[in-house]
XYZ file of C-alpha atoms in Angstrom:
721
model
C 0.184 -0.560 -0.059
C 1.041 3.309 -0.471
C 0.708 6.997 1.091
C -1.476 9.130 -0.920
C 1.085 11.695 -0.338
C 4.613 10.197 -0.630
C 6.667 13.446 0.130
C 8.403 15.400 2.967
C 5.329 17.677 3.102
C 3.214 14.991 4.471
C 5.260 14.765 7.784
C 4.528 18.736 8.627
C 1.126 17.881 10.460
C 3.565 16.506 13.543
C 6.706 19.066 13.497
C 3.515 22.238 12.592
C 0.182 21.557 13.683
C -1.804 24.163 14.236
C -4.347 22.037 16.962
C -3.462 19.023 19.936
C -5.254 16.338 21.717
C -3.301 14.614 24.599
C -5.498 11.888 24.442
C -4.660 9.744 27.927
C -4.516 13.427 29.757
C -4.318 13.625 33.398
C -5.643 15.850 36.569
C -2.772 13.834 38.303
C 0.596 15.846 37.663
C 2.912 12.815 38.103
C 1.571 10.916 35.475
C 2.982 11.158 31.268
C -1.120 12.680 30.548
C -0.298 15.498 32.771
C 3.111 15.946 32.415
C 2.949 16.131 28.227
C 0.078 18.695 28.655
C 1.540 20.743 31.183
C 5.222 21.056 28.583
C 2.765 22.394 25.901
C 1.497 24.885 28.213
C 4.997 25.965 29.169
C 6.233 25.063 25.977
C 4.291 28.666 24.862
C 2.499 25.998 22.126
C 1.025 28.239 19.709
C -2.515 26.194 18.647
C -4.916 24.836 20.181
C -4.714 22.180 22.917
C -7.401 19.067 23.926
C -7.012 17.388 26.610
C -9.068 14.395 25.460
C -9.911 12.671 29.148
C -13.434 10.114 29.979
C -15.000 11.738 32.904
C -12.533 15.672 34.029
C -14.257 18.627 32.131
C -11.331 20.618 32.280
C -7.625 20.075 33.435
C -4.504 22.715 33.717
C -7.072 25.395 32.783
C -8.348 24.177 30.339
C -11.415 22.253 28.447
C -11.071 18.017 28.877
C -13.489 16.554 25.921
C -13.940 12.090 26.705
C -13.769 11.731 23.279
C -11.530 11.977 20.420
C -14.520 12.459 18.718
C -16.437 15.013 21.133
C -13.784 18.180 20.010
C -15.879 20.075 17.820
C -12.844 21.765 16.058
C -10.574 19.253 13.451
C -7.806 18.110 15.269
C -3.981 18.115 12.954
C -1.945 15.829 16.005
C -2.601 13.986 18.537
C -0.072 12.674 21.428
C -0.350 9.246 23.478
C -0.355 9.799 26.635
C -2.096 5.549 26.594
C -0.782 2.090 27.204
C 0.188 -0.127 24.868
C -3.040 -2.301 24.488
C -4.874 1.224 24.243
C -3.149 1.896 21.331
C -5.092 -0.033 17.888
C -8.588 1.873 19.531
C -6.891 5.140 19.771
C -5.954 5.088 15.927
C -9.585 3.866 15.178
C -10.554 7.101 16.716
C -7.841 9.141 14.846
C -8.583 7.806 12.012
C -12.515 8.502 12.521
C -11.971 11.722 13.455
C -9.383 12.417 10.480
C -6.832 12.831 12.317
C -3.283 13.999 10.199
C -0.222 12.906 12.724
C 0.301 11.049 16.037
C 2.428 9.986 18.688
C 3.135 6.853 20.305
C 5.347 6.659 23.226
C 4.020 3.273 24.127
C 6.653 0.298 24.103
C 6.275 -3.483 23.664
C 5.824 -3.036 19.588
C 8.678 -4.824 17.625
C 10.989 -4.729 20.709
C 9.464 -6.388 22.852
C 9.257 -10.302 20.507
C 6.708 -11.499 17.758
C 3.188 -10.302 18.841
C 4.792 -6.524 19.404
C 6.099 -6.927 16.327
C 3.266 -8.016 14.093
C 0.762 -5.798 16.021
C 2.984 -2.998 14.578
C 2.843 -3.656 11.380
C -1.087 -3.822 11.570
C -1.457 -0.314 12.791
C 1.123 1.283 10.440
C -0.791 -0.239 7.490
C -4.043 1.236 9.501
C -2.579 4.805 9.412
C -1.624 3.962 5.604
C -5.316 3.132 4.874
C -6.665 6.820 6.722
C -3.236 9.110 5.718
C -1.825 9.315 9.018
C 1.855 10.117 9.485
C 2.692 8.466 12.713
C 6.072 9.189 14.867
C 7.658 6.610 17.386
C 6.391 3.318 19.165
C 8.640 2.871 21.777
C 9.983 7.252 21.287
C 9.917 10.491 23.673
C 8.877 12.181 21.141
C 9.608 15.771 19.327
C 10.469 19.527 20.085
C 9.838 22.335 17.719
C 11.228 25.238 19.475
C 9.848 26.896 16.676
C 6.657 26.486 17.178
C 6.205 26.132 20.778
C 5.197 22.401 19.730
C 6.701 20.494 23.020
C 5.291 16.351 22.066
C 7.427 15.330 24.747
C 7.084 14.232 28.235
C 11.086 14.890 28.548
C 9.702 18.344 30.095
C 13.350 18.122 31.694
C 13.896 19.261 27.577
C 12.847 22.654 29.262
C 15.556 23.141 31.381
C 17.545 24.259 29.156
C 19.167 28.055 28.049
C 17.214 29.250 24.787
C 19.820 31.609 23.946
C 22.125 30.039 21.196
C 22.308 29.710 17.659
C 20.157 28.182 15.453
C 19.459 26.491 11.858
C 20.653 23.523 13.966
C 17.769 20.065 12.996
C 18.415 17.199 15.058
C 16.754 13.349 14.874
C 17.512 10.626 17.077
C 17.374 6.604 16.912
C 17.523 6.194 20.345
C 15.486 8.476 22.900
C 17.109 9.152 25.759
C 20.926 10.092 24.122
C 19.032 12.459 21.656
C 17.183 13.956 24.676
C 21.067 13.908 26.630
C 22.544 15.960 23.492
C 19.466 18.271 22.679
C 20.461 18.840 26.735
C 24.204 19.269 25.942
C 23.759 21.927 22.483
C 21.818 23.770 24.587
C 23.944 24.781 27.458
C 26.381 24.599 24.085
C 25.053 27.413 22.896
C 22.971 25.507 20.472
C 19.246 25.487 20.259
C 17.975 23.032 17.681
C 15.295 24.225 15.822
C 13.949 20.424 15.782
C 14.445 17.463 17.864
C 12.971 14.079 17.052
C 13.073 10.764 18.336
C 12.140 7.967 16.204
C 11.792 5.491 17.434
C 11.087 2.083 16.298
C 9.741 4.047 13.161
C 6.431 2.361 12.661
C 5.915 4.433 10.201
C 7.902 7.929 9.760
C 11.755 6.781 9.444
C 14.761 8.864 10.753
C 15.291 9.457 6.581
C 11.821 10.938 6.421
C 12.901 13.939 8.819
C 16.334 13.809 7.333
C 14.619 14.926 4.164
C 12.046 17.609 5.600
C 14.837 19.430 6.857
C 17.179 19.543 4.104
C 13.438 21.304 2.853
C 13.383 23.777 5.206
C 14.619 26.823 5.040
C 15.542 27.179 8.320
C 17.781 24.851 9.153
C 21.562 25.183 7.746
C 22.173 21.496 9.408
C 20.742 18.543 9.738
C 22.644 15.912 12.575
C 21.185 13.431 14.437
C 22.736 10.457 16.012
C 21.484 6.518 14.032
C 21.698 3.167 14.750
C 20.802 1.719 11.761
C 19.209 3.304 7.460
C 15.773 1.842 7.204
C 15.826 3.434 3.864
C 19.037 4.107 2.662
C 18.225 5.310 -0.914
C 15.728 8.511 1.037
C 18.689 9.176 2.611
C 21.066 9.052 -0.311
C 17.935 11.598 -2.455
C 18.223 13.640 0.252
C 22.109 13.827 0.427
C 21.719 15.068 -2.510
C 19.940 17.841 -2.768
C 21.401 18.742 0.864
C 24.973 18.892 -0.780
C 23.037 21.631 -4.187
C 21.198 24.038 -1.276
C 25.040 23.344 0.872
C 23.268 22.136 4.185
C 25.695 19.394 5.498
C 24.523 16.003 7.569
C 26.058 15.435 10.249
C 25.638 11.578 11.332
C 26.749 9.788 14.840
C 26.359 6.288 14.396
C 26.772 3.749 16.573
C 28.582 -0.197 15.684
C 32.003 0.016 14.132
C 33.384 -3.022 16.090
C 32.522 -5.604 13.619
C 30.810 -7.937 16.082
C 27.880 -9.539 13.096
C 30.408 -10.206 10.428
C 31.398 -13.617 9.159
C 33.874 -15.394 7.084
C 32.929 -14.949 3.218
C 33.587 -17.242 0.196
C 35.166 -14.811 -1.085
C 37.541 -11.568 0.347
C 35.154 -8.865 -0.648
C 32.138 -10.780 1.693
C 35.081 -11.251 4.564
C 36.123 -7.674 4.448
C 33.451 -5.981 4.388
C 31.705 -5.283 7.606
C 29.007 -3.154 7.795
C 29.893 -0.361 9.138
C 33.430 -0.273 5.860
C 30.166 -0.044 4.055
C 28.557 3.012 6.435
C 31.903 4.510 6.286
C 31.722 4.370 2.281
C 27.651 5.004 1.623
C 28.566 8.597 4.171
C 31.646 9.376 2.398
C 29.766 9.087 -1.391
C 27.754 11.429 -0.363
C 28.765 13.849 1.282
C 27.335 12.639 4.954
C 29.877 14.043 7.244
C 30.195 10.665 10.007
C 31.165 11.947 13.822
C 32.219 10.180 16.493
C 30.494 11.602 19.543
C 27.266 14.074 20.371
C 30.922 16.352 20.981
C 31.307 16.578 17.578
C 28.029 17.865 16.566
C 27.290 20.678 18.698
C 31.108 21.428 17.443
C 30.509 21.181 14.013
C 26.586 22.831 14.551
C 28.351 26.112 15.675
C 31.674 25.786 13.574
C 29.179 26.327 10.222
C 29.055 29.623 9.031
C 27.793 28.288 4.863
C 29.638 32.045 4.314
C 32.638 31.029 5.498
C 33.252 28.246 4.557
C 36.865 26.489 4.717
C 38.698 26.553 1.088
C 41.890 23.902 2.652
C 43.869 22.399 4.742
C 46.995 24.840 5.712
C 46.407 25.860 9.580
C 48.236 28.589 11.454
C 47.858 28.667 15.152
C 48.332 32.069 17.154
C 48.401 31.712 21.353
C 49.853 33.241 24.075
C 51.518 29.701 25.627
C 53.405 27.950 23.733
C 52.509 25.296 25.649
C 49.382 24.756 24.250
C 50.157 25.857 21.173
C 52.113 22.915 20.704
C 49.288 20.926 21.677
C 47.265 22.386 19.521
C 48.882 21.540 16.144
C 49.621 18.434 17.195
C 46.091 17.400 16.912
C 45.285 19.481 14.378
C 48.537 17.647 12.373
C 46.133 14.710 13.834
C 43.346 15.588 11.935
C 44.895 15.861 9.241
C 44.411 19.553 9.134
C 48.087 20.707 7.898
C 50.204 23.505 10.603
C 51.269 25.185 7.550
C 54.760 26.500 7.800
C 54.530 30.459 6.985
C 56.879 32.042 4.276
C 59.973 34.649 5.071
C 57.727 37.147 3.761
C 54.988 36.724 6.467
C 57.564 35.336 8.869
C 59.071 39.371 7.996
C 55.861 41.517 8.235
C 54.717 39.933 11.234
C 57.910 40.653 13.126
C 56.978 44.828 12.470
C 55.406 44.895 15.784
C 55.600 41.329 17.580
C 58.716 41.456 19.818
C 61.545 39.842 19.421
C 60.866 37.226 22.377
C 57.938 36.715 20.077
C 57.837 32.881 17.644
C 56.864 34.223 14.418
C 57.378 30.664 13.539
C 53.734 28.800 13.246
C 52.211 28.170 16.513
C 52.565 31.954 16.411
C 53.562 32.143 20.362
C 52.876 35.515 21.042
C 53.235 35.307 24.793
C 52.201 35.573 27.975
C 52.462 39.390 27.436
C 49.547 39.599 24.801
C 47.258 38.248 27.591
C 48.421 40.540 29.798
C 50.205 43.613 28.977
C 50.197 44.019 24.824
C 46.378 42.467 23.702
C 47.344 44.494 20.595
C 50.044 41.266 19.472
C 46.100 39.395 18.665
C 45.196 41.896 16.603
C 49.169 42.563 15.256
C 49.630 39.143 14.180
C 45.653 38.623 12.447
C 46.404 41.382 10.433
C 49.730 39.187 8.865
C 47.927 36.515 8.374
C 44.391 37.592 6.816
C 47.017 38.646 4.048
C 49.000 35.608 3.660
C 48.221 33.708 1.186
C 49.460 30.426 2.357
C 46.978 30.498 5.283
C 43.209 29.024 4.640
C 42.819 28.872 8.207
C 43.326 30.838 12.185
C 42.723 29.543 15.645
C 42.937 31.259 18.579
C 43.756 29.818 21.437
C 43.350 32.754 23.784
C 41.497 36.247 23.446
C 42.433 39.258 25.243
C 39.776 39.161 29.090
C 40.475 42.893 29.420
C 38.702 43.587 25.952
C 35.990 45.416 25.505
C 32.865 46.479 23.196
C 34.304 49.838 23.400
C 38.050 48.422 22.558
C 39.670 50.354 19.996
C 41.988 47.517 19.090
C 38.883 44.390 20.183
C 37.185 47.076 16.937
C 39.439 46.767 15.439
C 40.375 43.492 14.673
C 36.703 43.008 14.125
C 36.488 45.027 11.726
C 39.893 42.965 9.820
C 38.379 39.886 10.620
C 34.359 40.616 8.973
C 36.232 41.755 5.794
C 38.696 38.957 5.490
C 37.084 35.073 3.549
C 39.419 32.660 6.048
C 38.186 30.930 8.054
C 38.261 32.154 12.047
C 38.009 29.987 15.165
C 38.805 30.737 19.346
C 39.579 27.996 20.894
C 39.774 28.329 24.327
C 41.012 25.521 27.006
C 37.765 24.849 29.441
C 38.352 26.927 32.809
C 34.406 27.092 33.775
C 33.102 30.353 34.022
C 36.471 32.133 33.314
C 36.512 30.363 29.800
C 34.999 33.015 27.290
C 35.880 36.523 27.479
C 33.329 38.677 27.377
C 33.255 39.590 23.518
C 31.719 36.458 23.176
C 29.219 37.330 21.705
C 29.916 39.623 19.506
C 32.615 37.108 18.080
C 30.344 34.876 17.202
C 28.166 37.670 15.591
C 30.231 38.555 13.658
C 31.084 35.276 11.846
C 33.655 34.020 14.278
C 33.557 30.547 16.117
C 34.108 30.150 19.652
C 34.372 26.717 20.735
C 35.167 24.792 23.116
C 38.109 23.178 23.866
C 36.010 20.297 25.696
C 34.580 19.771 22.418
C 37.366 18.855 20.435
C 36.894 22.149 18.128
C 39.987 20.864 15.855
C 38.421 17.938 15.444
C 35.109 19.660 14.087
C 37.195 22.186 12.193
C 39.310 18.575 9.827
C 35.891 17.621 8.939
C 33.775 21.020 7.836
C 37.218 21.741 5.750
C 36.608 17.371 4.327
C 32.971 18.793 4.055
C 33.952 21.796 2.074
C 36.762 20.016 -0.355
C 33.877 17.419 -1.502
C 31.494 20.433 -1.754
C 34.502 21.500 -4.476
C 34.401 18.327 -6.246
C 31.131 16.924 -6.343
C 29.113 16.507 -9.177
C 25.743 15.954 -8.004
C 24.542 14.831 -11.115
C 27.082 11.948 -12.089
C 26.177 9.982 -14.478
C 25.609 6.014 -14.609
C 27.610 5.203 -17.233
C 25.521 1.851 -19.363
C 27.973 -1.050 -21.647
C 26.396 -3.292 -23.706
C 26.193 -6.983 -22.596
C 25.541 -10.119 -23.328
C 22.654 -12.540 -20.859
C 24.480 -13.944 -18.511
C 21.320 -16.090 -17.311
C 22.364 -19.489 -17.950
C 25.364 -19.243 -16.250
C 23.800 -18.084 -12.622
C 23.044 -21.923 -11.254
C 20.619 -20.345 -7.855
C 23.351 -21.032 -4.192
C 26.250 -22.111 -6.927
C 29.920 -20.727 -6.359
C 30.497 -20.650 -9.769
C 34.391 -21.964 -11.307
C 37.187 -20.079 -12.759
C 35.792 -20.668 -16.151
C 31.810 -20.047 -15.849
C 32.720 -16.515 -13.313
C 35.683 -15.277 -16.427
C 32.477 -16.172 -19.260
C 30.116 -13.526 -16.914
C 33.762 -11.083 -17.049
C 33.652 -11.492 -20.751
C 30.069 -11.144 -21.369
C 30.487 -8.258 -19.572
C 33.413 -6.648 -21.811
C 35.720 -7.083 -18.899
C 39.088 -8.017 -20.231
C 40.116 -11.677 -19.184
C 42.665 -14.135 -19.880
C 42.778 -16.607 -22.893
C 41.633 -20.135 -21.424
C 40.250 -23.744 -22.085
C 38.348 -26.139 -19.809
C 40.662 -29.878 -20.705
C 39.695 -33.259 -19.722
C 42.496 -34.912 -20.811
C 46.464 -34.511 -19.722
C 47.710 -34.855 -24.238
C 44.217 -32.125 -24.621
C 45.790 -29.191 -22.207
C 49.067 -29.723 -23.654
C 47.631 -29.050 -27.076
C 45.620 -26.384 -25.472
C 49.500 -24.706 -23.468
C 50.332 -25.175 -27.833
C 47.964 -23.573 -28.972
C 48.191 -20.853 -26.414
C 51.691 -20.471 -26.629
C 54.375 -21.371 -22.882
C 54.223 -20.090 -19.979
C 51.094 -21.531 -18.987
C 49.259 -21.758 -15.525
C 47.252 -24.399 -15.335
C 44.350 -24.427 -12.555
C 41.799 -26.623 -11.045
C 38.048 -25.907 -12.510
C 35.245 -27.142 -9.924
C 31.741 -25.134 -8.553
C 32.891 -27.163 -5.148
C 36.292 -25.582 -4.690
C 36.180 -21.630 -5.107
C 39.829 -21.591 -3.249
C 42.345 -23.747 -5.823
C 45.818 -22.001 -3.551
C 44.458 -23.797 -0.611
C 44.381 -26.983 -2.172
C 46.970 -26.727 -3.887
C 44.730 -27.907 -7.258
C 47.151 -24.390 -8.901
C 50.240 -23.983 -11.429
C 51.967 -21.075 -12.382
C 54.671 -20.808 -14.790
C 54.230 -24.469 -16.368
C 56.543 -23.636 -20.117
C 57.105 -27.508 -21.605
C 54.679 -29.805 -22.788
C 55.937 -32.810 -19.686
C 55.228 -30.200 -17.109
C 51.821 -29.649 -18.321
C 51.324 -33.589 -18.463
C 52.405 -33.746 -15.003
C 50.593 -31.036 -13.302
C 47.733 -31.903 -14.562
C 47.423 -35.083 -13.195
C 49.016 -33.300 -9.391
C 46.077 -30.991 -10.020
C 43.252 -33.997 -10.373
C 44.241 -35.745 -7.594
C 45.326 -33.032 -5.013
C 41.768 -31.525 -6.037
C 40.144 -35.537 -5.702
C 41.847 -35.163 -2.514
C 41.039 -32.190 -0.889
C 36.989 -33.154 -1.017
C 36.210 -36.169 -3.216
C 32.446 -35.236 -3.111
C 33.510 -31.909 -5.943
C 32.447 -31.726 -9.274
C 35.693 -31.954 -11.433
C 35.245 -30.054 -15.044
C 38.281 -30.537 -15.700
C 41.802 -27.808 -15.179
C 41.465 -24.863 -16.671
C 44.541 -23.963 -19.367
C 45.502 -20.037 -19.407
C 47.680 -17.290 -20.366
C 50.775 -16.381 -17.905
C 50.037 -13.267 -18.177
C 53.404 -10.581 -17.172
C 54.186 -8.896 -14.402
C 51.610 -6.214 -13.636
C 50.352 -4.371 -11.187
C 47.522 -7.123 -8.930
C 44.684 -5.521 -8.387
C 41.169 -6.925 -6.330
C 38.293 -5.773 -7.245
C 35.191 -7.048 -5.965
C 31.065 -6.962 -5.303
C 28.680 -8.133 -2.251
C 24.907 -7.617 -2.186
C 24.422 -5.983 0.893
C 21.477 -6.382 2.870
C 21.230 -2.798 3.275
C 22.735 -0.694 1.133
C 22.384 -3.468 -1.723
C 24.956 -3.282 -3.917
C 28.155 -2.449 -3.151
C 31.652 -1.703 -4.783
C 35.376 -2.452 -3.508
C 38.748 -1.926 -4.658
C 41.894 -2.502 -3.117
C 45.505 -3.243 -4.063
C 46.032 -7.208 -4.862
C 48.673 -9.618 -2.629
C 50.398 -8.612 0.569
C 47.588 -5.135 0.640
C 44.426 -6.619 0.683
C 45.531 -9.850 2.773
C 47.551 -8.157 5.632
C 47.341 -4.578 5.785
C 43.668 -4.467 4.450
C 44.433 -1.729 2.233
C 40.580 -1.558 0.243
C 37.580 0.290 -0.133
C 33.797 0.413 -0.446
C 31.154 1.899 -2.828
C 27.896 2.046 -3.137
C 25.834 1.047 -6.655
C 25.450 2.830 -8.904
C 29.387 4.071 -9.792
C 29.262 7.247 -12.050
C 33.061 7.603 -13.005
C 33.846 10.018 -10.645
C 33.145 7.794 -7.642
C 35.307 4.987 -8.972
C 37.909 7.381 -9.830
C 37.428 8.267 -5.616
C 37.318 4.530 -5.153
C 40.927 4.310 -6.231
C 41.689 8.070 -4.460
C 41.211 6.611 -0.909
C 43.741 3.642 -1.103
C 46.155 3.854 1.349
C 48.694 2.458 -2.103
C 47.260 4.907 -4.314
C 50.285 5.897 -4.897
C 51.758 2.760 -6.933
C 49.192 2.893 -9.127
C 50.100 6.705 -9.539
C 53.774 5.205 -10.629
C 56.096 4.962 -6.886
C 59.572 5.405 -6.994
C 59.891 6.348 -10.143
C 57.684 2.858 -11.548
C 55.243 3.583 -14.881
C 52.086 4.272 -13.541
C 49.151 1.937 -14.326
C 46.367 2.662 -16.510
C 43.877 3.775 -13.941
C 41.172 4.512 -16.376
C 41.474 0.334 -17.059
C 41.149 -0.329 -13.808
C 38.248 2.511 -13.445
C 36.445 0.970 -16.296
C 36.475 -2.332 -14.543
C 34.711 -0.801 -11.339
C 31.905 0.687 -13.808
C 31.522 -2.624 -15.702
C 31.292 -4.065 -12.458
C 28.226 -2.277 -10.863
C 26.163 -2.161 -14.046
C 26.451 -6.250 -14.232
C 25.949 -6.126 -10.062
C 22.435 -3.899 -10.696
C 21.393 -5.826 -13.974
C 21.700 -8.925 -11.310
C 21.444 -7.997 -8.080
C 18.607 -10.769 -6.679
C 21.006 -13.093 -8.462
C 23.851 -12.465 -7.398
C 25.053 -12.379 -4.160
C 29.472 -11.910 -4.197
C 32.033 -11.744 -6.698
C 35.523 -11.240 -6.981
C 37.935 -10.480 -9.362
C 41.301 -11.638 -7.557
C 44.067 -11.247 -8.773
C 42.963 -7.976 -11.918
C 46.185 -7.418 -13.700
C 46.749 -4.082 -14.231
C 49.792 -2.910 -16.842
C 50.919 1.366 -18.534
C 48.709 0.175 -21.225
C 45.390 -2.485 -20.491
C 44.282 -5.168 -17.566
C 43.091 -8.761 -17.290
C 41.530 -10.532 -15.343
C 43.709 -13.791 -14.399
C 40.463 -14.729 -11.664
C 37.616 -14.546 -10.493
C 34.653 -16.404 -8.002
C 30.672 -15.434 -8.124
C 28.749 -16.883 -5.451
C 24.351 -16.991 -6.163
C 21.993 -16.174 -4.483
C 20.061 -19.487 -3.599
C 16.823 -20.109 -5.742
C 14.840 -19.807 -3.024
C 15.804 -15.928 -1.971
C 16.011 -14.642 -5.535
C 12.128 -15.549 -5.283
C 11.553 -13.349 -3.016
C 13.004 -10.685 -3.745
C 11.348 -10.836 -6.632
C 8.030 -10.863 -5.455
C 8.844 -8.278 -2.021
């Protein structure tokens, strides 16, 4: 069943209702129905409030009604302050009243077992049929500080300062963690426009709220806490739109450990832990992944769409040598470059700074700047804003003696305001004396002020990365399509294809493979070896023996007729001993490729994201160092190029230490063909490995391949679903 209204606008009644009814309102101030009602009153909700109670005539000074249908006016939003067993009847009443949206706090649904899961699905379907958008169940609700909608029983959200920066939306798949983040952000000067706890996501999901905030002109930063994506395609589309609007999406994703991953038949399956794939998805679509709630807050404080960092080159102004060195170490650790200042820049600073000050980066003005000569901060800033090698200027201290009337301070503000460089002040956390009295004026004039307790250097590195992504991404990157032959006849359900079968799949998709023949006798093997030309490679060809080295069923550099005969007999014998039940198609005789650079390209059909493409350098790089990178299909040409650039050993592809650069365009071409293959046959192909793929200065060839086909039952289920 498809909802009549699919766009982001359909959830507006949850965030901007003109009227709210409290189902289960209570006169008892300790019950959730009273706490919720009072929260709406205290939050100064800009709409009508209708308490629903079977007997009370008035609650908290508001007229009460015995049922939803007794309310004379229309109701946009109903907040369910009732137990699990009353939800169904309440939802039926909502449908009768033509309510547009509901928030359900109650637990006991999908998180509680099969019965709860069954009821959740039933209620979700009923809500769809009646065009009711739902938040929850098993959530703490939502807050919209723009209209006073405190739709949560967590009344502590009202006990925070509301004088901070706005323009930030936050959605969380964890209720309690979300509330803590909301409160912490307010303490540090960020007031979320929205706080949304998505709960079990019976109907609306995290992706729905992100999509809504992308289209909300009041929102500059979209943030959240995610445990797992339910609608990755919607998240991808929202991220693409957010990039166009220069709205960063900042998500804290849990689950970095791969405790849930298990070994698979292919390298790709074994290496593709779910967290690596989330990482790849976020990077590919410009979503900023952060480590904790402090990162969300710090990034939100740093972000200014009109003053994005131009690069990584950073200069530090400090009045403490130790603090400057500490921040320099931190910057380098997070990928920011503590730039070596030019002789001209240092000479210019020397004109106004005393000999005892250090003009190398970090620039140490010494304690004199904090006590007797605060003008040193201004003098240094005036030089750095005109220094072409500097992108970002960080101050670790700022004069506490300056006030809004101080002439040096006024000039400092003017100089900073007229510069396009990112300028930030990251004070050491010292309680009430952390911030100077001029802090509000600094912030007002686009100088980021973020306590060191929030690790603002890490947030700045993420902001730099986001800014650079904006400058390079092609939001309309198109998938390239290639002519190919049908491969249905090769995809035996549940099989691990033999090398010859897997190679044939590649060949039909235009991926270069070695010249090869499957032979049934030593004499035929000799004949084919002579036809190919020595040296050759001999390998067992069997669906039941995907890993030939383990079976000692492969021979390299076979250089004579006698060696071919001997190799054939040994391979057949070893294969039978390794797996007596295996069906042996024969021995594959193929050309021995000249030495080149080994690359591995693989693919996996992920249960969340669908086809995922992997690449890495072969040999020790994949076996020991796990030097791999992932992208989600479909790949654009830019995606494929970025995939190779993300490898730690990419310098080898580019010709390290005087070696000749390899044909990266040939690798990209294979990546794009594999992407198309996996999308064309996403219901049939479970995993694919091309390992090794030998790449040369000009050209490329697949030396070995393995392909795992899904079970017939799974295939049918996917097609039917």
